[in-house]
Amino acid sequence: MTTQLRPSPPAPAQAFTLNPSRWSQRTGALLAGTAITAMVFLSVFGYFIAINGLVTVGDEAKTTAAISASPGLWLAGIGALCVVAVLDIVAAAGTYALFKPVNNALSVVAGLTRTAYAVWLMVALSRLLLAFTTLDTPDAALADIDSFSSIWNTALGLFGVHLLLIAYLAIRSGFMPKIFGILIGIAGIGYIADLIGLVVLPGFTPTFGLFGFVGETAMIFWLLIGGRRLPRF
């Protein structure tokens, strides 16, 4: 009498939960990669097209006239950046799920640091809303817009700390090529250098954070492509 071996039934799919501590590494990577990808497009529209496109540095009258002529674009830009802040929290949760097997405590700190950055960004955006309500007083409106830039630039220093933590976890992970961790680390150092420059040098214009584009872009590709090879459960 022969014994027939039956294949094991496939593992049942697990229902999605909002608790990132129960997400698989694959889920965390794909959610983080998707969130960061959406953030890129929203940031380009919200900051570079809507906000920067209507602001003329040092010219209160021209700035308030441009915003008054395109109020929908200004508010849409603020709305897009608010969505970016929410997606930052999603990305924070995703990277926590991805790296928690490497170092759970440090992954928690990295996630909380990015969440704090997102909250700080929302505080900065409130200044843009305040500027919209004071367009009849151009100097006050421009002061609120300058305040937005100052708060956000400071918050980017905190984002740099988050990137350094992620860089360390990536290098230690074993499942992500070390070059990605190194590039992310360079991006984090750039943001922190910009913050130091703002604090130490009067009139300093943040520039070092721009060099982080390569590392952050490479990270997106790895999350969306390499993340698919990670465990599902």
mmCIF file of N, CA and C in Angstrom, residues 1 5 9 19 31 35 46-47 70 73 81 96 118 123 133 136-137 156 173 191 194 200 203 219 225-226:
data_model
loop_
_atom_site.group_PDB
_atom_site.id
_atom_site.type_symbol
_atom_site.label_atom_id
_atom_site.label_comp_id
_atom_site.label_asym_id
_atom_site.label_seq_id
_atom_site.Cartn_x
_atom_site.Cartn_y
_atom_site.Cartn_z
ATOM 1 N N MET A 1 0.853 -1.201 0.000
ATOM 2 C CA MET A 1 0.000 0.000 0.000
ATOM 3 C C MET A 1 0.882 1.241 0.000
ATOM 4 N N LEU A 5 1.375 11.607 -0.773
ATOM 5 C CA LEU A 5 1.662 12.853 -0.068
ATOM 6 C C LEU A 5 0.828 13.974 -0.677
ATOM 7 N N PRO A 9 -1.948 22.840 2.319
ATOM 8 C CA PRO A 9 -2.812 23.927 1.838
ATOM 9 C C PRO A 9 -2.122 25.266 2.006
ATOM 10 N N ASN A 19 -2.587 48.253 12.678
ATOM 11 C CA ASN A 19 -1.512 48.137 13.665
ATOM 12 C C ASN A 19 -0.215 47.736 12.960
ATOM 13 N N LEU A 31 3.951 49.594 1.509
ATOM 14 C CA LEU A 31 3.181 50.761 1.951
ATOM 15 C C LEU A 31 4.075 52.002 2.030
ATOM 16 N N ALA A 35 3.629 55.256 -0.318
ATOM 17 C CA ALA A 35 3.384 56.548 0.327
ATOM 18 C C ALA A 35 4.430 57.579 -0.092
ATOM 19 N N GLY A 46 2.388 70.806 -4.576
ATOM 20 C CA GLY A 46 2.039 71.649 -3.441
ATOM 21 C C GLY A 46 3.054 72.732 -3.143
ATOM 22 N N TYR A 47 4.335 72.358 -3.145
ATOM 23 C CA TYR A 47 5.367 73.333 -2.756
ATOM 24 C C TYR A 47 5.921 74.107 -3.945
ATOM 25 N N SER A 70 -5.144 83.840 -7.401
ATOM 26 C CA SER A 70 -5.258 82.375 -7.541
ATOM 27 C C SER A 70 -5.466 81.727 -6.172
ATOM 28 N N LEU A 73 -5.494 77.814 -6.139
ATOM 29 C CA LEU A 73 -4.190 77.173 -6.268
ATOM 30 C C LEU A 73 -3.444 77.189 -4.939
ATOM 31 N N LEU A 81 0.091 69.487 0.630
ATOM 32 C CA LEU A 81 1.143 69.303 1.634
ATOM 33 C C LEU A 81 0.588 68.711 2.925
ATOM 34 N N TYR A 96 8.843 51.191 10.060
ATOM 35 C CA TYR A 96 8.923 50.478 11.350
ATOM 36 C C TYR A 96 8.688 48.986 11.134
ATOM 37 N N ALA A 118 6.231 65.065 10.784
ATOM 38 C CA ALA A 118 4.955 65.301 10.110
ATOM 39 C C ALA A 118 4.093 66.283 10.888
ATOM 40 N N VAL A 123 2.216 72.108 11.633
ATOM 41 C CA VAL A 123 2.313 73.406 12.321
ATOM 42 C C VAL A 123 2.786 74.477 11.342
ATOM 43 N N THR A 133 -5.380 84.516 5.337
ATOM 44 C CA THR A 133 -6.400 85.346 5.986
ATOM 45 C C THR A 133 -5.930 86.775 6.198
ATOM 46 N N ASP A 136 -4.879 91.218 3.091
ATOM 47 C CA ASP A 136 -5.085 92.663 3.032
ATOM 48 C C ASP A 136 -4.005 93.429 3.781
ATOM 49 N N THR A 137 -3.135 92.689 4.490
ATOM 50 C CA THR A 137 -1.982 93.290 5.165
ATOM 51 C C THR A 137 -0.731 92.595 4.636
ATOM 52 N N LEU A 156 12.957 69.835 8.919
ATOM 53 C CA LEU A 156 13.752 68.969 8.042
ATOM 54 C C LEU A 156 15.014 68.463 8.740
ATOM 55 N N SER A 173 20.681 45.534 8.319
ATOM 56 C CA SER A 173 19.559 44.625 8.050
ATOM 57 C C SER A 173 19.982 43.284 7.464
ATOM 58 N N TYR A 191 20.427 67.145 5.461
ATOM 59 C CA TYR A 191 19.357 67.897 6.134
ATOM 60 C C TYR A 191 19.833 68.472 7.465
ATOM 61 N N ASP A 194 22.013 71.465 6.862
ATOM 62 C CA ASP A 194 21.210 72.647 6.550
ATOM 63 C C ASP A 194 20.680 73.296 7.828
ATOM 64 N N VAL A 200 23.590 78.730 12.661
ATOM 65 C CA VAL A 200 24.899 79.349 12.865
ATOM 66 C C VAL A 200 25.152 80.527 11.924
ATOM 67 N N GLY A 203 21.347 84.382 7.216
ATOM 68 C CA GLY A 203 21.104 84.449 5.779
ATOM 69 C C GLY A 203 21.443 83.184 5.018
ATOM 70 N N MET A 219 15.914 54.641 -2.519
ATOM 71 C CA MET A 219 15.159 53.947 -1.477
ATOM 72 C C MET A 219 13.752 53.615 -1.957
ATOM 73 N N ILE A 225 10.408 47.482 -5.310
ATOM 74 C CA ILE A 225 10.866 46.316 -6.073
ATOM 75 C C ILE A 225 11.454 45.257 -5.145
ATOM 76 N N GLY A 226 12.470 45.643 -4.380
ATOM 77 C CA GLY A 226 13.080 44.686 -3.466
ATOM 78 C C GLY A 226 12.143 44.262 -2.355
#
